[in-house]
C-alpha cells in the first residue's frame, strides 16, 4: 500500500473515531511503528491531524465539508458570476483541466455556452455539461467513482492527468488562506488538483468570498503558484504574491 493510501485511510479512521493509535495502525497496515510515525509526522506537518502520545487525533480543520448536493444550491449567484468572470481568462481554442466542484460546474456552464475549447476533467457533471456546448472537445478521466461527489479519483486518474499538458488548470478549492494557501477537505481531491496544476501552464482558482481567509485539511499548492484567483465582489481585498485577483460583480442572470 502506498503512503498516500494509508494516509487517506488514517484520515477516514479519525473522521469515524476521532483518534487513532500508532500500534493499531501498524497492525492494520502490516507496517512498522516507524512507518506509522513518518505517516503521522507528514500528516501533522500538512495540518491534517495532531499527534498525541501513542497516536493522533483530528486537527482544528477537520470539520466535514457539506455534502455536494447541499453545496450546489449555496452561493449560486456568486458561483455563476465567478464562472462568467473566469471565462474571460480563457482564450478560444484553449485546453483546460477542470476539477470537480460546484463552482467549476458553474464555470463549465459558461464555457459550454461559448464553446471552442477542450476540457479534461474528472467530474462526471462537468463532462455532461460540456457535451452540450458547441465545438467543445471533452475528455472524462478514468478512475474510482466518489461516493458523494460525481467525480473520479485515484491512481488511474492521476496517471491519466500526467499524459496531458494544458493551458490552464481551473480549480475549485474548499478554502484559500493568506498563509497556507488553497486547501481541500479530502486528500484525493487535493491530489487531483495538484496534478492538474503541475501539468498546466497557468493555474486559475475559483473561490467565492465565504471561502477566503479560511482553511481545510489538505494543502493543494502554495499561494505563489496561483496565477489568477477569481472571487466575487463581496470579498475583502485578497492579494496574491505573483498572480492577479479578479472580483466578479454579482448581477442579474
mmCIF file with all atom_site columns, C-alpha atoms in Angstrom, residues 96-221:
data_model
loop_
_atom_site.group_PDB
_atom_site.id
_atom_site.type_symbol
_atom_site.label_atom_id
_atom_site.label_alt_id
_atom_site.label_comp_id
_atom_site.label_asym_id
_atom_site.label_entity_id
_atom_site.label_seq_id
_atom_site.pdbx_PDB_ins_code
_atom_site.Cartn_x
_atom_site.Cartn_y
_atom_site.Cartn_z
_atom_site.occupancy
_atom_site.B_iso_or_equiv
_atom_site.pdbx_formal_charge
_atom_site.auth_seq_id
_atom_site.auth_comp_id
_atom_site.auth_asym_id
_atom_site.auth_atom_id
_atom_site.pdbx_PDB_model_num
ATOM 1   C CA . UNK A 1 96  ? -8.250  23.339 -19.680 1.00 0.00 ? 96  UNK A CA 1
ATOM 2   C CA . UNK A 1 97  ? -8.051  20.868 -16.854 1.00 0.00 ? 97  UNK A CA 1
ATOM 3   C CA . UNK A 1 98  ? -11.156 21.415 -14.691 1.00 0.00 ? 98  UNK A CA 1
ATOM 4   C CA . UNK A 1 99  ? -11.541 19.655 -11.349 1.00 0.00 ? 99  UNK A CA 1
ATOM 5   C CA . UNK A 1 100 ? -14.792 18.617 -9.684  1.00 0.00 ? 100 UNK A CA 1
ATOM 6   C CA . UNK A 1 101 ? -16.670 21.251 -7.718  1.00 0.00 ? 101 UNK A CA 1
ATOM 7   C CA . UNK A 1 102 ? -19.843 23.281 -7.634  1.00 0.00 ? 102 UNK A CA 1
ATOM 8   C CA . UNK A 1 103 ? -18.050 26.497 -8.673  1.00 0.00 ? 103 UNK A CA 1
ATOM 9   C CA . UNK A 1 104 ? -16.190 24.780 -11.503 1.00 0.00 ? 104 UNK A CA 1
ATOM 10  C CA . UNK A 1 105 ? -19.556 23.385 -12.646 1.00 0.00 ? 105 UNK A CA 1
ATOM 11  C CA . UNK A 1 106 ? -20.852 26.956 -12.910 1.00 0.00 ? 106 UNK A CA 1
ATOM 12  C CA . UNK A 1 107 ? -17.719 27.853 -14.865 1.00 0.00 ? 107 UNK A CA 1
ATOM 13  C CA . UNK A 1 108 ? -18.285 24.866 -17.174 1.00 0.00 ? 108 UNK A CA 1
ATOM 14  C CA . UNK A 1 109 ? -21.808 26.096 -17.942 1.00 0.00 ? 109 UNK A CA 1
ATOM 15  C CA . UNK A 1 110 ? -20.421 29.454 -19.067 1.00 0.00 ? 110 UNK A CA 1
ATOM 16  C CA . UNK A 1 111 ? -17.630 27.749 -21.014 1.00 0.00 ? 111 UNK A CA 1
ATOM 17  C CA . UNK A 1 112 ? -20.005 25.369 -22.820 1.00 0.00 ? 112 UNK A CA 1
ATOM 18  C CA . UNK A 1 113 ? -22.289 28.263 -23.815 1.00 0.00 ? 113 UNK A CA 1
ATOM 19  C CA . UNK A 1 114 ? -19.356 29.961 -25.546 1.00 0.00 ? 114 UNK A CA 1
ATOM 20  C CA . UNK A 1 115 ? -17.689 26.800 -26.896 1.00 0.00 ? 115 UNK A CA 1
ATOM 21  C CA . UNK A 1 116 ? -14.437 26.399 -28.860 1.00 0.00 ? 116 UNK A CA 1
ATOM 22  C CA . UNK A 1 117 ? -12.439 24.813 -26.050 1.00 0.00 ? 117 UNK A CA 1
ATOM 23  C CA . UNK A 1 118 ? -11.013 21.485 -24.928 1.00 0.00 ? 118 UNK A CA 1
ATOM 24  C CA . UNK A 1 119 ? -11.787 20.339 -21.386 1.00 0.00 ? 119 UNK A CA 1
ATOM 25  C CA . UNK A 1 120 ? -10.137 17.473 -19.484 1.00 0.00 ? 120 UNK A CA 1
ATOM 26  C CA . UNK A 1 121 ? -11.976 16.725 -16.247 1.00 0.00 ? 121 UNK A CA 1
ATOM 27  C CA . UNK A 1 122 ? -12.517 14.152 -13.532 1.00 0.00 ? 122 UNK A CA 1
ATOM 28  C CA . UNK A 1 123 ? -16.086 15.423 -12.987 1.00 0.00 ? 123 UNK A CA 1
ATOM 29  C CA . UNK A 1 124 ? -18.980 13.479 -14.472 1.00 0.00 ? 124 UNK A CA 1
ATOM 30  C CA . UNK A 1 125 ? -21.207 16.537 -14.099 1.00 0.00 ? 125 UNK A CA 1
ATOM 31  C CA . UNK A 1 126 ? -18.797 18.862 -15.901 1.00 0.00 ? 126 UNK A CA 1
ATOM 32  C CA . UNK A 1 127 ? -18.233 16.332 -18.693 1.00 0.00 ? 127 UNK A CA 1
ATOM 33  C CA . UNK A 1 128 ? -22.007 16.172 -19.210 1.00 0.00 ? 128 UNK A CA 1
ATOM 34  C CA . UNK A 1 129 ? -22.301 19.973 -19.243 1.00 0.00 ? 129 UNK A CA 1
ATOM 35  C CA . UNK A 1 130 ? -19.519 20.290 -21.819 1.00 0.00 ? 130 UNK A CA 1
ATOM 36  C CA . UNK A 1 131 ? -21.104 17.791 -24.221 1.00 0.00 ? 131 UNK A CA 1
ATOM 37  C CA . UNK A 1 132 ? -23.917 20.325 -24.726 1.00 0.00 ? 132 UNK A CA 1
ATOM 38  C CA . UNK A 1 133 ? -21.548 23.044 -25.914 1.00 0.00 ? 133 UNK A CA 1
ATOM 39  C CA . UNK A 1 134 ? -20.671 23.972 -29.476 1.00 0.00 ? 134 UNK A CA 1
ATOM 40  C CA . UNK A 1 135 ? -17.249 22.856 -30.701 1.00 0.00 ? 135 UNK A CA 1
ATOM 41  C CA . UNK A 1 136 ? -16.257 21.514 -27.271 1.00 0.00 ? 136 UNK A CA 1
ATOM 42  C CA . UNK A 1 137 ? -13.771 18.628 -27.137 1.00 0.00 ? 137 UNK A CA 1
ATOM 43  C CA . UNK A 1 138 ? -14.349 16.904 -23.789 1.00 0.00 ? 138 UNK A CA 1
ATOM 44  C CA . UNK A 1 139 ? -12.303 14.162 -22.143 1.00 0.00 ? 139 UNK A CA 1
ATOM 45  C CA . UNK A 1 140 ? -13.523 12.435 -18.976 1.00 0.00 ? 140 UNK A CA 1
ATOM 46  C CA . UNK A 1 141 ? -10.653 10.931 -16.994 1.00 0.00 ? 141 UNK A CA 1
ATOM 47  C CA . UNK A 1 142 ? -10.883 7.391  -15.687 1.00 0.00 ? 142 UNK A CA 1
ATOM 48  C CA . UNK A 1 143 ? -10.635 6.354  -12.057 1.00 0.00 ? 143 UNK A CA 1
ATOM 49  C CA . UNK A 1 144 ? -12.597 5.324  -8.989  1.00 0.00 ? 144 UNK A CA 1
ATOM 50  C CA . UNK A 1 145 ? -16.025 6.958  -8.536  1.00 0.00 ? 145 UNK A CA 1
ATOM 51  C CA . UNK A 1 146 ? -16.565 9.031  -5.404  1.00 0.00 ? 146 UNK A CA 1
ATOM 52  C CA . UNK A 1 147 ? -19.447 8.211  -3.082  1.00 0.00 ? 147 UNK A CA 1
ATOM 53  C CA . UNK A 1 148 ? -20.579 11.836 -2.636  1.00 0.00 ? 148 UNK A CA 1
ATOM 54  C CA . UNK A 1 149 ? -19.111 13.966 -5.422  1.00 0.00 ? 149 UNK A CA 1
ATOM 55  C CA . UNK A 1 150 ? -19.954 12.956 -9.041  1.00 0.00 ? 150 UNK A CA 1
ATOM 56  C CA . UNK A 1 151 ? -16.288 12.550 -9.950  1.00 0.00 ? 151 UNK A CA 1
ATOM 57  C CA . UNK A 1 152 ? -13.448 10.021 -10.159 1.00 0.00 ? 152 UNK A CA 1
ATOM 58  C CA . UNK A 1 153 ? -10.132 9.903  -8.322  1.00 0.00 ? 153 UNK A CA 1
ATOM 59  C CA . UNK A 1 154 ? -7.238  7.575  -7.524  1.00 0.00 ? 154 UNK A CA 1
ATOM 60  C CA . UNK A 1 155 ? -4.048  6.305  -9.159  1.00 0.00 ? 155 UNK A CA 1
ATOM 61  C CA . UNK A 1 156 ? -5.642  5.852  -12.592 1.00 0.00 ? 156 UNK A CA 1
ATOM 62  C CA . UNK A 1 157 ? -6.945  9.432  -12.573 1.00 0.00 ? 157 UNK A CA 1
ATOM 63  C CA . UNK A 1 158 ? -3.533  10.801 -11.579 1.00 0.00 ? 158 UNK A CA 1
ATOM 64  C CA . UNK A 1 159 ? -1.671  8.750  -14.183 1.00 0.00 ? 159 UNK A CA 1
ATOM 65  C CA . UNK A 1 160 ? -4.042  9.917  -16.930 1.00 0.00 ? 160 UNK A CA 1
ATOM 66  C CA . UNK A 1 161 ? -3.597  13.573 -15.939 1.00 0.00 ? 161 UNK A CA 1
ATOM 67  C CA . UNK A 1 162 ? 0.159   13.143 -16.392 1.00 0.00 ? 162 UNK A CA 1
ATOM 68  C CA . UNK A 1 163 ? -0.378  12.199 -20.043 1.00 0.00 ? 163 UNK A CA 1
ATOM 69  C CA . UNK A 1 164 ? -1.613  15.677 -20.978 1.00 0.00 ? 164 UNK A CA 1
ATOM 70  C CA . UNK A 1 165 ? -0.410  19.272 -20.989 1.00 0.00 ? 165 UNK A CA 1
ATOM 71  C CA . UNK A 1 166 ? -2.990  22.050 -20.695 1.00 0.00 ? 166 UNK A CA 1
ATOM 72  C CA . UNK A 1 167 ? -3.010  25.818 -20.963 1.00 0.00 ? 167 UNK A CA 1
ATOM 73  C CA . UNK A 1 168 ? -4.953  26.214 -17.696 1.00 0.00 ? 168 UNK A CA 1
ATOM 74  C CA . UNK A 1 169 ? -5.834  24.256 -14.584 1.00 0.00 ? 169 UNK A CA 1
ATOM 75  C CA . UNK A 1 170 ? -9.159  25.569 -13.295 1.00 0.00 ? 170 UNK A CA 1
ATOM 76  C CA . UNK A 1 171 ? -9.504  24.517 -9.663  1.00 0.00 ? 171 UNK A CA 1
ATOM 77  C CA . UNK A 1 172 ? -12.245 24.992 -7.063  1.00 0.00 ? 172 UNK A CA 1
ATOM 78  C CA . UNK A 1 173 ? -10.718 24.587 -3.564  1.00 0.00 ? 173 UNK A CA 1
ATOM 79  C CA . UNK A 1 174 ? -12.572 24.269 -0.274  1.00 0.00 ? 174 UNK A CA 1
ATOM 80  C CA . UNK A 1 175 ? -10.698 27.247 1.183   1.00 0.00 ? 175 UNK A CA 1
ATOM 81  C CA . UNK A 1 176 ? -7.935  29.774 0.497   1.00 0.00 ? 176 UNK A CA 1
ATOM 82  C CA . UNK A 1 177 ? -5.864  31.133 3.376   1.00 0.00 ? 177 UNK A CA 1
ATOM 83  C CA . UNK A 1 178 ? -3.386  34.011 3.114   1.00 0.00 ? 178 UNK A CA 1
ATOM 84  C CA . UNK A 1 179 ? -0.617  31.997 4.779   1.00 0.00 ? 179 UNK A CA 1
ATOM 85  C CA . UNK A 1 180 ? -1.392  28.365 4.000   1.00 0.00 ? 180 UNK A CA 1
ATOM 86  C CA . UNK A 1 181 ? -2.832  28.890 0.523   1.00 0.00 ? 181 UNK A CA 1
ATOM 87  C CA . UNK A 1 182 ? -5.601  26.788 -1.072  1.00 0.00 ? 182 UNK A CA 1
ATOM 88  C CA . UNK A 1 183 ? -6.753  23.627 0.693   1.00 0.00 ? 183 UNK A CA 1
ATOM 89  C CA . UNK A 1 184 ? -9.208  20.774 0.210   1.00 0.00 ? 184 UNK A CA 1
ATOM 90  C CA . UNK A 1 185 ? -11.026 18.603 2.719   1.00 0.00 ? 185 UNK A CA 1
ATOM 91  C CA . UNK A 1 186 ? -10.244 15.272 1.010   1.00 0.00 ? 186 UNK A CA 1
ATOM 92  C CA . UNK A 1 187 ? -6.716  14.070 0.286   1.00 0.00 ? 187 UNK A CA 1
ATOM 93  C CA . UNK A 1 188 ? -7.676  12.534 -3.066  1.00 0.00 ? 188 UNK A CA 1
ATOM 94  C CA . UNK A 1 189 ? -9.290  15.810 -4.232  1.00 0.00 ? 189 UNK A CA 1
ATOM 95  C CA . UNK A 1 190 ? -6.114  17.732 -3.403  1.00 0.00 ? 190 UNK A CA 1
ATOM 96  C CA . UNK A 1 191 ? -4.023  15.145 -5.266  1.00 0.00 ? 191 UNK A CA 1
ATOM 97  C CA . UNK A 1 192 ? -6.103  15.607 -8.422  1.00 0.00 ? 192 UNK A CA 1
ATOM 98  C CA . UNK A 1 193 ? -5.864  19.408 -8.159  1.00 0.00 ? 193 UNK A CA 1
ATOM 99  C CA . UNK A 1 194 ? -2.085  19.279 -7.620  1.00 0.00 ? 194 UNK A CA 1
ATOM 100 C CA . UNK A 1 195 ? -1.596  17.007 -10.624 1.00 0.00 ? 195 UNK A CA 1
ATOM 101 C CA . UNK A 1 196 ? -3.693  19.274 -12.853 1.00 0.00 ? 196 UNK A CA 1
ATOM 102 C CA . UNK A 1 197 ? -1.716  22.337 -11.760 1.00 0.00 ? 197 UNK A CA 1
ATOM 103 C CA . UNK A 1 198 ? 1.591   20.553 -12.360 1.00 0.00 ? 198 UNK A CA 1
ATOM 104 C CA . UNK A 1 199 ? 0.560   19.669 -15.928 1.00 0.00 ? 199 UNK A CA 1
ATOM 105 C CA . UNK A 1 200 ? -0.698  23.166 -16.847 1.00 0.00 ? 200 UNK A CA 1
ATOM 106 C CA . UNK A 1 201 ? 0.932   26.401 -17.949 1.00 0.00 ? 201 UNK A CA 1
ATOM 107 C CA . UNK A 1 202 ? -1.216  28.519 -15.603 1.00 0.00 ? 202 UNK A CA 1
ATOM 108 C CA . UNK A 1 203 ? -3.434  27.989 -12.542 1.00 0.00 ? 203 UNK A CA 1
ATOM 109 C CA . UNK A 1 204 ? -6.843  29.624 -12.071 1.00 0.00 ? 204 UNK A CA 1
ATOM 110 C CA . UNK A 1 205 ? -8.514  29.262 -8.659  1.00 0.00 ? 205 UNK A CA 1
ATOM 111 C CA . UNK A 1 206 ? -12.286 29.818 -8.384  1.00 0.00 ? 206 UNK A CA 1
ATOM 112 C CA . UNK A 1 207 ? -13.329 30.676 -4.856  1.00 0.00 ? 207 UNK A CA 1
ATOM 113 C CA . UNK A 1 208 ? -16.358 32.628 -3.614  1.00 0.00 ? 208 UNK A CA 1
ATOM 114 C CA . UNK A 1 209 ? -15.826 35.169 -0.850  1.00 0.00 ? 209 UNK A CA 1
ATOM 115 C CA . UNK A 1 210 ? -17.012 32.929 2.011   1.00 0.00 ? 210 UNK A CA 1
ATOM 116 C CA . UNK A 1 211 ? -14.080 30.567 1.321   1.00 0.00 ? 211 UNK A CA 1
ATOM 117 C CA . UNK A 1 212 ? -11.398 33.243 1.598   1.00 0.00 ? 212 UNK A CA 1
ATOM 118 C CA . UNK A 1 213 ? -9.365  33.536 4.811   1.00 0.00 ? 213 UNK A CA 1
ATOM 119 C CA . UNK A 1 214 ? -10.407 30.004 5.806   1.00 0.00 ? 214 UNK A CA 1
ATOM 120 C CA . UNK A 1 215 ? -8.591  26.675 5.606   1.00 0.00 ? 215 UNK A CA 1
ATOM 121 C CA . UNK A 1 216 ? -9.343  22.979 5.390   1.00 0.00 ? 216 UNK A CA 1
ATOM 122 C CA . UNK A 1 217 ? -7.320  19.801 5.891   1.00 0.00 ? 217 UNK A CA 1
ATOM 123 C CA . UNK A 1 218 ? -5.114  19.199 2.852   1.00 0.00 ? 218 UNK A CA 1
ATOM 124 C CA . UNK A 1 219 ? -2.828  21.678 1.092   1.00 0.00 ? 219 UNK A CA 1
ATOM 125 C CA . UNK A 1 220 ? -3.161  21.944 -2.698  1.00 0.00 ? 220 UNK A CA 1
ATOM 126 C CA . UNK A 1 221 ? -0.327  24.311 -3.607  1.00 0.00 ? 221 UNK A CA 1
#
